[in-house]
mmCIF file of C-alpha atoms in Angstrom:
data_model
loop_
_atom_site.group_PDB
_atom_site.id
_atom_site.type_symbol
_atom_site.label_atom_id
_atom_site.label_comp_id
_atom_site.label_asym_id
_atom_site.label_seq_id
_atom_site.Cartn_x
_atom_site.Cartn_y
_atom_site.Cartn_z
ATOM 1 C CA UNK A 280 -48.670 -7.883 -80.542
ATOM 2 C CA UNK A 281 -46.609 -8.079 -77.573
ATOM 3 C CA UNK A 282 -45.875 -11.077 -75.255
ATOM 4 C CA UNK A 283 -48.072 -12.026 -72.782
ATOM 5 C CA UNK A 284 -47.018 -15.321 -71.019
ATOM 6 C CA UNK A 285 -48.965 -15.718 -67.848
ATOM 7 C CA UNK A 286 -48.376 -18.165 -65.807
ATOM 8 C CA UNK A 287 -51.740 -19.719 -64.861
ATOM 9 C CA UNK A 288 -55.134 -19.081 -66.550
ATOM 10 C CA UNK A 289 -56.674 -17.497 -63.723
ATOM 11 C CA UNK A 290 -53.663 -15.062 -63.541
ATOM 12 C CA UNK A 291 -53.627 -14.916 -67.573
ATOM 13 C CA UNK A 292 -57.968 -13.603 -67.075
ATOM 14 C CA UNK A 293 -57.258 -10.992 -64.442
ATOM 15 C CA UNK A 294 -53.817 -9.457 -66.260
ATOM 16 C CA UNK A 295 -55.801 -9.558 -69.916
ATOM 17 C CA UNK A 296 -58.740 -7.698 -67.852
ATOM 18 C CA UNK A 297 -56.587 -4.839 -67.271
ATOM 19 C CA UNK A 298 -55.491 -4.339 -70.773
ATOM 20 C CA UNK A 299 -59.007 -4.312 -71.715
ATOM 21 C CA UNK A 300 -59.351 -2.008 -69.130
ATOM 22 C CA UNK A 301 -56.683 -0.048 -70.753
ATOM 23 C CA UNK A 302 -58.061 -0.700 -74.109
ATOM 24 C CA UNK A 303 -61.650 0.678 -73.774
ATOM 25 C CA UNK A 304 -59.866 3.790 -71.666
ATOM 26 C CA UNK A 305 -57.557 4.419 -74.777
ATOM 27 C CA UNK A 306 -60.475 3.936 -77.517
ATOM 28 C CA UNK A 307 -62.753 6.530 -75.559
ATOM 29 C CA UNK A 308 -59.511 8.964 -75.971
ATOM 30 C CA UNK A 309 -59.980 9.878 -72.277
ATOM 31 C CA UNK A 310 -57.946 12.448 -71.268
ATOM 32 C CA UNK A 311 -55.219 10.297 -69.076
ATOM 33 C CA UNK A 312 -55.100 11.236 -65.723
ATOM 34 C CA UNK A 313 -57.133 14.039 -63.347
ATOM 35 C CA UNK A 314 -56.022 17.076 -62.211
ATOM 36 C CA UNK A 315 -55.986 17.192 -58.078
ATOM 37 C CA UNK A 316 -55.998 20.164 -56.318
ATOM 38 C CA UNK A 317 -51.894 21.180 -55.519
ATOM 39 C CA UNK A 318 -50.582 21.816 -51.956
ATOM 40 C CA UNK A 319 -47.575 23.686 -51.651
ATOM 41 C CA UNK A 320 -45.343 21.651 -49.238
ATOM 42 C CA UNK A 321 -43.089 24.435 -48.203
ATOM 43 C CA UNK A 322 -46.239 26.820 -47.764
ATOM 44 C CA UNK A 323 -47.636 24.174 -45.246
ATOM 45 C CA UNK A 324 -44.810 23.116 -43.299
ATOM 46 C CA UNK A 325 -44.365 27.067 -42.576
ATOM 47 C CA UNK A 326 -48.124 28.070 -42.311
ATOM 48 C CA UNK A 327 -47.642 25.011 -39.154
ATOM 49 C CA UNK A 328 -44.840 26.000 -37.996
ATOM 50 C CA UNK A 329 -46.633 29.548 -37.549
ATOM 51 C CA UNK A 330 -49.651 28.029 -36.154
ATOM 52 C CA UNK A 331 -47.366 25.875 -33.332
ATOM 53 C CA UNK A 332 -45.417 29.244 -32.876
ATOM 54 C CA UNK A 333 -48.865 31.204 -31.986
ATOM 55 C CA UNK A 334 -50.039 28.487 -29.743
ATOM 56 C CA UNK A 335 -46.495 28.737 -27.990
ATOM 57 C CA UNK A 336 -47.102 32.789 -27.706
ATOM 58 C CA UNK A 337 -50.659 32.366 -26.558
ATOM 59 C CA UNK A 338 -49.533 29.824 -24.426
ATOM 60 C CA UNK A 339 -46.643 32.003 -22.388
ATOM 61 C CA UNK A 340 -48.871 34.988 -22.935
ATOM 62 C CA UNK A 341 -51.786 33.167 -20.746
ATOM 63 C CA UNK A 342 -49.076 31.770 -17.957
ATOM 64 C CA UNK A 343 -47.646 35.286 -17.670
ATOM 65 C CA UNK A 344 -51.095 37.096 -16.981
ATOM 66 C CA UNK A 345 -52.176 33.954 -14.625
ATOM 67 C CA UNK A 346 -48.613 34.974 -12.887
ATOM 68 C CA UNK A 347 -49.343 38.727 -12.663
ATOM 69 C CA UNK A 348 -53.087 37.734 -11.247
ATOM 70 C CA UNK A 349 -51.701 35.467 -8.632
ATOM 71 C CA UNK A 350 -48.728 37.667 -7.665
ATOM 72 C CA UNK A 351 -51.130 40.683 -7.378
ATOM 73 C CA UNK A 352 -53.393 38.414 -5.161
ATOM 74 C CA UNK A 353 -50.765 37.631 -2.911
ATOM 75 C CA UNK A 354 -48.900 40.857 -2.832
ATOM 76 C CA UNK A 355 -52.578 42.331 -1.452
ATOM 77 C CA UNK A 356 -53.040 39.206 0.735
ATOM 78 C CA UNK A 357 -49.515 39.787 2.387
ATOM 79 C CA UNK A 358 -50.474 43.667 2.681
ATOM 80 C CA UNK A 359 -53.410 42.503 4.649
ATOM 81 C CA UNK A 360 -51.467 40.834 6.870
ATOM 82 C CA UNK A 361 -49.148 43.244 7.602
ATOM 83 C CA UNK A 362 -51.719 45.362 8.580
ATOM 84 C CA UNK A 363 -52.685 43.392 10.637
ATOM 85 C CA UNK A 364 -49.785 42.606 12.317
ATOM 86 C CA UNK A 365 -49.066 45.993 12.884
ATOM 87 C CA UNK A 366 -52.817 46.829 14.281
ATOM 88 C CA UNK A 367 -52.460 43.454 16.886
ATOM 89 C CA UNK A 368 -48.733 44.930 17.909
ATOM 90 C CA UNK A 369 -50.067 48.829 18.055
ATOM 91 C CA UNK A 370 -53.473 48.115 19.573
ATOM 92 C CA UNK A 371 -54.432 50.763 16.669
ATOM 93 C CA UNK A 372 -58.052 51.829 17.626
ATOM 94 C CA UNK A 373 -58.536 49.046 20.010
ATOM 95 C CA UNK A 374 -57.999 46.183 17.545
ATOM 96 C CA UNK A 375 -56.997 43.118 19.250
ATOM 97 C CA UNK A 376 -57.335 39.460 18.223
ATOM 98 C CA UNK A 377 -57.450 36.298 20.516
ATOM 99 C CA UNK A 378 -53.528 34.995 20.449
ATOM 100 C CA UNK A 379 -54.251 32.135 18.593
ATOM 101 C CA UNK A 380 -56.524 33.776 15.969
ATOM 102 C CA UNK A 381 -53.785 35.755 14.890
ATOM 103 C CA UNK A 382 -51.307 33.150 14.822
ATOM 104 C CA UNK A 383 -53.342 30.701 12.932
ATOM 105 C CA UNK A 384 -54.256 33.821 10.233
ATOM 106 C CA UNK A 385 -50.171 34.115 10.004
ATOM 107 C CA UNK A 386 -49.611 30.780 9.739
ATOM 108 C CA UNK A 387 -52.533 30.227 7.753
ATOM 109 C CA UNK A 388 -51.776 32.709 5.448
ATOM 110 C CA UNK A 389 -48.163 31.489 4.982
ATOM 111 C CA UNK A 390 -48.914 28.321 3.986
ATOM 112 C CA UNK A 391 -51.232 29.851 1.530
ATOM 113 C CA UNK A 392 -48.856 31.641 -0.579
ATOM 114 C CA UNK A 393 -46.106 28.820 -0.103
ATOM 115 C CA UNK A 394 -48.759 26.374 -1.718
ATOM 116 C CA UNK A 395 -49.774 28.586 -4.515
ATOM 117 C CA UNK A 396 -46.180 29.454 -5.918
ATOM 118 C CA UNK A 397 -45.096 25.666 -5.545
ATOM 119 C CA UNK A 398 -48.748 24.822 -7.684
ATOM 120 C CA UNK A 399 -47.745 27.842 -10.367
ATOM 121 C CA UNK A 400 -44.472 26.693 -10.621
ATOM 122 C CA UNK A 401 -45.921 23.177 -10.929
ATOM 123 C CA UNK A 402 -48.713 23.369 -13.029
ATOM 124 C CA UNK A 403 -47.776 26.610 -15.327
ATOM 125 C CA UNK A 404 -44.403 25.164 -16.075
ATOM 126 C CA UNK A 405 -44.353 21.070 -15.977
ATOM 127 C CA UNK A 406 -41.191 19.509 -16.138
ATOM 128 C CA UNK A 407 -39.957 18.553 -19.944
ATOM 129 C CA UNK A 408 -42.143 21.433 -21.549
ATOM 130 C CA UNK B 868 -30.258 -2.304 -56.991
ATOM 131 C CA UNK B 869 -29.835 -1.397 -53.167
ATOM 132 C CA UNK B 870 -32.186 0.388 -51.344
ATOM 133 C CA UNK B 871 -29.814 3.807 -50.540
ATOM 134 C CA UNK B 872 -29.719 4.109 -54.047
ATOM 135 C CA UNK B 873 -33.176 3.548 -54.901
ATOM 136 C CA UNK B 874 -34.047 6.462 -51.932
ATOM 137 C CA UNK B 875 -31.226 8.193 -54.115
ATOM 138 C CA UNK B 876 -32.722 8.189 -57.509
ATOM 139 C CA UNK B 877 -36.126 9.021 -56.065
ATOM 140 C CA UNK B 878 -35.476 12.029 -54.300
ATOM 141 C CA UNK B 879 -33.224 13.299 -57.306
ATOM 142 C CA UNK B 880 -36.873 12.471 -59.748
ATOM 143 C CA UNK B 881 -38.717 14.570 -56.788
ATOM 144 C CA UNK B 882 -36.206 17.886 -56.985
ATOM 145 C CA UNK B 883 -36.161 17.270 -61.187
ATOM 146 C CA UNK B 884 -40.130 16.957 -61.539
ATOM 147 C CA UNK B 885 -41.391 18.368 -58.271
ATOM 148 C CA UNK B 886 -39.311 21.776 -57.911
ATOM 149 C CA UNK B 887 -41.740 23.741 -56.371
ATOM 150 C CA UNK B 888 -42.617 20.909 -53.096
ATOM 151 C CA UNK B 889 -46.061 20.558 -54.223
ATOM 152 C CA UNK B 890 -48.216 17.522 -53.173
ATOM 153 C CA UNK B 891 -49.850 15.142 -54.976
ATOM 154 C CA UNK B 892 -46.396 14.778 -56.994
ATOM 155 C CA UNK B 893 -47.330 16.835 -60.101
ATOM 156 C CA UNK B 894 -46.749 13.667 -62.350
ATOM 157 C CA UNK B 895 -47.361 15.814 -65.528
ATOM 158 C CA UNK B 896 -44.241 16.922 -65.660
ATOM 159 C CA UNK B 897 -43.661 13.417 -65.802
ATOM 160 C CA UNK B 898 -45.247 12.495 -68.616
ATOM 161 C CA UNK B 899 -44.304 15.729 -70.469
ATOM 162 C CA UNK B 900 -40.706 14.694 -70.052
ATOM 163 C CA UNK B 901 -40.999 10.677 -70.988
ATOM 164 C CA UNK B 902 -43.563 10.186 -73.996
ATOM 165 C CA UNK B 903 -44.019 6.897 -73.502
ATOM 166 C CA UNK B 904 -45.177 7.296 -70.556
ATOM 167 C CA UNK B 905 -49.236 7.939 -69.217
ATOM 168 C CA UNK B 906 -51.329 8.108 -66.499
ATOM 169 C CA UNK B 907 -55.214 6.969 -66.566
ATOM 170 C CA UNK B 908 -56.895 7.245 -63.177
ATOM 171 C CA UNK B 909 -60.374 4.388 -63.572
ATOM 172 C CA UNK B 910 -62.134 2.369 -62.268
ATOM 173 C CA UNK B 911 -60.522 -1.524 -62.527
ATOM 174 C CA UNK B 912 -63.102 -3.172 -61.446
ATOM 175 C CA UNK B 913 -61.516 -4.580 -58.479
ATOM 176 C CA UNK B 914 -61.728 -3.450 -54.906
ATOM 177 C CA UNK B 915 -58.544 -5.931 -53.918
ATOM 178 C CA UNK B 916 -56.702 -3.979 -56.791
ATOM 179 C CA UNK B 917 -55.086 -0.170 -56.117
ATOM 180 C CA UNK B 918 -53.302 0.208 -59.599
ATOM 181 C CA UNK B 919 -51.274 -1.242 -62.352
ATOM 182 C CA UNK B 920 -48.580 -0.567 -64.928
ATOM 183 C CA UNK B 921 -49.027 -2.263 -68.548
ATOM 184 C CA UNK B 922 -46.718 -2.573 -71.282
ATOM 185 C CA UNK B 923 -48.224 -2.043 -74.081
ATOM 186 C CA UNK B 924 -46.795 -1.560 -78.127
ATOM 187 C CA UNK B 925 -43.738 0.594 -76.669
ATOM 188 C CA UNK B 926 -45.887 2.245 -74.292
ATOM 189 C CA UNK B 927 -46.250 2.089 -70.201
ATOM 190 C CA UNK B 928 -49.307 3.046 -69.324
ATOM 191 C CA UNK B 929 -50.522 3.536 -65.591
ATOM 192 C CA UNK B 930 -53.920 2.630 -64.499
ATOM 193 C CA UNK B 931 -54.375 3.887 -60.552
ATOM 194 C CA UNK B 932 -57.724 2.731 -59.317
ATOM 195 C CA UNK B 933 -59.794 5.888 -58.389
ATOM 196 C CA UNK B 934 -62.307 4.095 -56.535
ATOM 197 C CA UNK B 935 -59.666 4.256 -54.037
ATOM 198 C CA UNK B 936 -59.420 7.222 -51.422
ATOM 199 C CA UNK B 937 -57.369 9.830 -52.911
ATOM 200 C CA UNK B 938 -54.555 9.469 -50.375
ATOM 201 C CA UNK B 939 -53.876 6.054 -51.823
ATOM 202 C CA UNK B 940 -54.364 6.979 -55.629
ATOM 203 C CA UNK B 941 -51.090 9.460 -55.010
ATOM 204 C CA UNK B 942 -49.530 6.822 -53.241
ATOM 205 C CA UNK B 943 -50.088 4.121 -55.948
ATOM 206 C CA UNK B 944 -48.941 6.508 -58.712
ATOM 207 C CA UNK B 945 -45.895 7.180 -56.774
ATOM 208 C CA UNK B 946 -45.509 3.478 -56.426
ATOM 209 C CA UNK B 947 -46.018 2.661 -60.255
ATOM 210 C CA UNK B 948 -43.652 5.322 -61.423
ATOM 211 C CA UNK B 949 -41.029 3.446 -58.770
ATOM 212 C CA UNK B 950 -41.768 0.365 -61.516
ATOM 213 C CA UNK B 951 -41.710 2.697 -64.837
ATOM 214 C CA UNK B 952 -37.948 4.083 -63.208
ATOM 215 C CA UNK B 953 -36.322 0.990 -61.131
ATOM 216 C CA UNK B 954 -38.211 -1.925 -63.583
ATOM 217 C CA UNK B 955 -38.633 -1.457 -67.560
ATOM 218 C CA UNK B 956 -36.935 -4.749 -68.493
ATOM 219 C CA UNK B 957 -39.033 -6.564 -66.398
ATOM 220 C CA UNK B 958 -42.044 -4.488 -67.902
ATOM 221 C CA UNK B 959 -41.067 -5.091 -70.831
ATOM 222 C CA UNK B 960 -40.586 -9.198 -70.577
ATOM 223 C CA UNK B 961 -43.717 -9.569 -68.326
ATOM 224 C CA UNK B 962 -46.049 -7.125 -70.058
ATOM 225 C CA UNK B 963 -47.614 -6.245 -66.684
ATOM 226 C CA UNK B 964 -47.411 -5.421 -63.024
ATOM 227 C CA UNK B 965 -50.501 -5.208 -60.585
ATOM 228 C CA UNK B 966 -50.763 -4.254 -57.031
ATOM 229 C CA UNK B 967 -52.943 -4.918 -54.762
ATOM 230 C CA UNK B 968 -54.576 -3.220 -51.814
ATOM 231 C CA UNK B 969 -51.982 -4.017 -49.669
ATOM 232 C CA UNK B 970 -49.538 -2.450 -51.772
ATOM 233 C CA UNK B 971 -47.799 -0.172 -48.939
ATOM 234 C CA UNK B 972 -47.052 -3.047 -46.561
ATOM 235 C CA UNK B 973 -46.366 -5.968 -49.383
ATOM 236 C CA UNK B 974 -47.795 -6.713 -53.030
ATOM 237 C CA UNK B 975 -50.344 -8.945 -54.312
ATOM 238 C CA UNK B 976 -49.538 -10.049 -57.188
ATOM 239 C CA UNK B 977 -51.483 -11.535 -60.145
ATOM 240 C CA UNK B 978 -49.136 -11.972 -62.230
ATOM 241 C CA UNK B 979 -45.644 -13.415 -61.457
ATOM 242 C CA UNK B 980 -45.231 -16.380 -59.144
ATOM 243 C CA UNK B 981 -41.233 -15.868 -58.469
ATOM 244 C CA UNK B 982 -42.272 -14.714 -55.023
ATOM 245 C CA UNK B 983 -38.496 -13.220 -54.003
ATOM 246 C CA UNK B 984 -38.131 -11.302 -57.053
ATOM 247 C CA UNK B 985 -41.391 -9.954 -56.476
ATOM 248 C CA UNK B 986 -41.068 -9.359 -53.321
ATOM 249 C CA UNK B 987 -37.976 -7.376 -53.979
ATOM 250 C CA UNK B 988 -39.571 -5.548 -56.609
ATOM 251 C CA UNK B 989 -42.374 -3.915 -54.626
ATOM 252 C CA UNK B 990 -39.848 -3.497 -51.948
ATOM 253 C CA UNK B 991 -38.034 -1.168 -54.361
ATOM 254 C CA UNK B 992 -41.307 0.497 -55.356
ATOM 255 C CA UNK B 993 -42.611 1.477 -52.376
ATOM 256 C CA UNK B 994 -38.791 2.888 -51.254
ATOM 257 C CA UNK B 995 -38.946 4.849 -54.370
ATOM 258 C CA UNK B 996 -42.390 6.206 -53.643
ATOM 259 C CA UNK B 997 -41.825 7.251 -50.175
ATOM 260 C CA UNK B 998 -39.266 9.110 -51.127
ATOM 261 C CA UNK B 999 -40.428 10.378 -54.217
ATOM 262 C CA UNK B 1000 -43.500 11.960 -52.501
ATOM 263 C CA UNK B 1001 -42.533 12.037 -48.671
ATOM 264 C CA UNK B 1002 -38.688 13.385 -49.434
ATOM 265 C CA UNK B 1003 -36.622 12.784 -45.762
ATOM 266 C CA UNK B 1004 -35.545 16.737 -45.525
ATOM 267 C CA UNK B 1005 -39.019 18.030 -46.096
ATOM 268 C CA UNK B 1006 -40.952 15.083 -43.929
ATOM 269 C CA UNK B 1007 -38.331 15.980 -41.014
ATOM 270 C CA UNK B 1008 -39.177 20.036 -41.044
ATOM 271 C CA UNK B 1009 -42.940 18.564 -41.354
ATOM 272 C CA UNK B 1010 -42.576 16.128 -38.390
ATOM 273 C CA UNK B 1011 -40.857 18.886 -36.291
ATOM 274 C CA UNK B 1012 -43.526 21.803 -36.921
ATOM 275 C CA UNK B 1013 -47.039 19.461 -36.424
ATOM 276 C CA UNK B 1014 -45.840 15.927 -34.404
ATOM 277 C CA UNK B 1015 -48.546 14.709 -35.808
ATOM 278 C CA UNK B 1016 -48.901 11.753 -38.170
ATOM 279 C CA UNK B 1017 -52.218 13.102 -39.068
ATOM 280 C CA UNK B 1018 -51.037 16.557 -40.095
ATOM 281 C CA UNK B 1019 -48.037 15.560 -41.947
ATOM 282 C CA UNK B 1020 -50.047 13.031 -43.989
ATOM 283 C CA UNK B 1021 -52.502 15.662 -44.599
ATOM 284 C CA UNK B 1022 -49.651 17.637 -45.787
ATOM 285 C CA UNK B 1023 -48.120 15.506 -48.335
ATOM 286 C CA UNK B 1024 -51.480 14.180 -49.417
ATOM 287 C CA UNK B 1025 -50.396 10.872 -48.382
ATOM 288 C CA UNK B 1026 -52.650 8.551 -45.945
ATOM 289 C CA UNK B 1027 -51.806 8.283 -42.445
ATOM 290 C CA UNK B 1028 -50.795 4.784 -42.592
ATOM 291 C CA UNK B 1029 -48.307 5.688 -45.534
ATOM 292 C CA UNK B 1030 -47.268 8.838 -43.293
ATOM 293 C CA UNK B 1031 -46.825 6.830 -40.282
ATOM 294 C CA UNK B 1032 -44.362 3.857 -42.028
ATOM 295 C CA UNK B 1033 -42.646 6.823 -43.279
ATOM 296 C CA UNK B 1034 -41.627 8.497 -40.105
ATOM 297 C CA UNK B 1035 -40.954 5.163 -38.717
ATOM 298 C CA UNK B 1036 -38.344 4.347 -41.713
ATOM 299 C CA UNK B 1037 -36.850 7.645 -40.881
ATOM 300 C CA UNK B 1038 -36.574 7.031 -37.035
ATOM 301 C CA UNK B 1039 -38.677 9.980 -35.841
ATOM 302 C CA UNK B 1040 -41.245 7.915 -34.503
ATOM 303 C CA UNK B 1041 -41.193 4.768 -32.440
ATOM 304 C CA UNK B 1042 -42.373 1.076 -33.945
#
């Protein structure tokens, strides 16, 4: 029988408890161990790596329609005004708006488009990303 | 031994008997390699106690406590293999090693009362299993595809809490 030299009786009770513990496993013949279900590591790190690279691609895919939209928006928008411009300078068919109607749609509309390309810029690409 | 070497030894154990990267450590090929060597997952008994090795008529024999999420069984086998590798004389002249729940962040033990030896022990143990299950290469290409502690522990079957001290050891997260 092999040494056992515990220091204390308490500590000699709960180290002897195991080797019963070991004893009963080893007289039932229990097959030692369990089989858990395997991850490949590898497998995982790339099936992430995929997953982060999608969410990138959906990610620029998303800003670059939102871009298109607003451009689109604001290429009309700036048509608009044009037209407009050219109808106040031509009279064309009689239009005519007050002086300071048309200057606060110009104005108006300039500020517009300034603030929505300094929010795109802002908020579709944040600084560190 | 010092710990560089310790990290070492592991992570030359996890390319011999883990080839393939697969998590849990597939400690079969363990045991089919060293004879005297086995592996009982049971119940101890003990909530306070995650696992044990035991010395027994020429034989180690590991008892991991699998009343004990699964996530800290794989850690605690790691851990006891770290004492079957780094710690057979001492096996053999003290019969026994337990560990307690708080195995990861220091031992309990029930056994020896030459606290700085001990200490040092587990200290080698849980270096071992970190890197025996959570090798640095593989946890780095982990850390860099999720950034998340959650994900990578998922990964390497590990818990977070073992995940977490890992990444911390290896400087890719904050304290």
């Amino acid at each position: 029988m092999a040494r056992r030299e515990p220091h204390t009786p308490a500590v000699r009770a709960d180290v002897q408890h195991y080797f019963d513990v070991l004893d009963k496993i080893q007289q039932r013949n229990a097959p030692p161990g369990e089989k858990a279900q395997k991850l490949d590591i590898e497998q995982e790190i790339a099936r992430e790596q995929k997953i982060k690279n999608d969410n990138a691609e959906q990610d620029i895919a998303l800003k670059r329609l939102t871009l298109r939209l607003l451009f689109l928006f604001l290429a009309v928008e700036t048509a608009l005004v044009f037209l407009f411009t050219f109808a106040q300078a031509l009279h064309f068919h009689g239009f005519q708006l007050e002086e300071w109607s048309f200057r606060t749609l110009v104005t108006a509309t300039i500020l517009q488009i300034t603030g929505m390309l300094f929010a795109a810029v802002r908020y579709l690409f944040p600084k560190g990303k | 031994m010092k710990l560089t070497h310790v990290r070492a030894l592991a992570e030359e154990y996890a390319t011999k008997f883990n080839p393939k990267n697969l998590a849990p450590f597939p400690y079969e090929n363990v045991t089919a390699e060293h004879k005297d060597l086995r592996v009982y997952f049971t119940s101890l008994d003990d909530d306070d106690v995650s696992g044990a090795i035991l010395y027994k008529d020429g034989q180690y024999n590991i008892l991991v406590n699998n009343s004990k999420p699964l996530a800290r069984q794989h850690f605690t086998l790691a851990h006891e293999l770290g004492h079957y590798f780094l710690h057979q004389d001492v096996l053999k002249g003290e019969q026994a090693i337990v560990d307690g729940e708080d195995t990861l962040d220091g031992p309990r033990i029930l056994y020896r009362d030459d606290d700085n030896k001990t200490k040092h022990l587990e200290i080698e143990a849980n270096n071992f299993a970190a890197s025996l299950i959570m090798p640095a290469d593989l946890v780095r290409r982990a850390w860099e595809a999720t950034q998340s502690i959650q994900e990578c522990a998922r990964i390497f079957s590990v818990s977070a809490v073992a995940m977490s001290v890992r990444l911390t050891k290896l400087g890719l997260i904050g304290e």
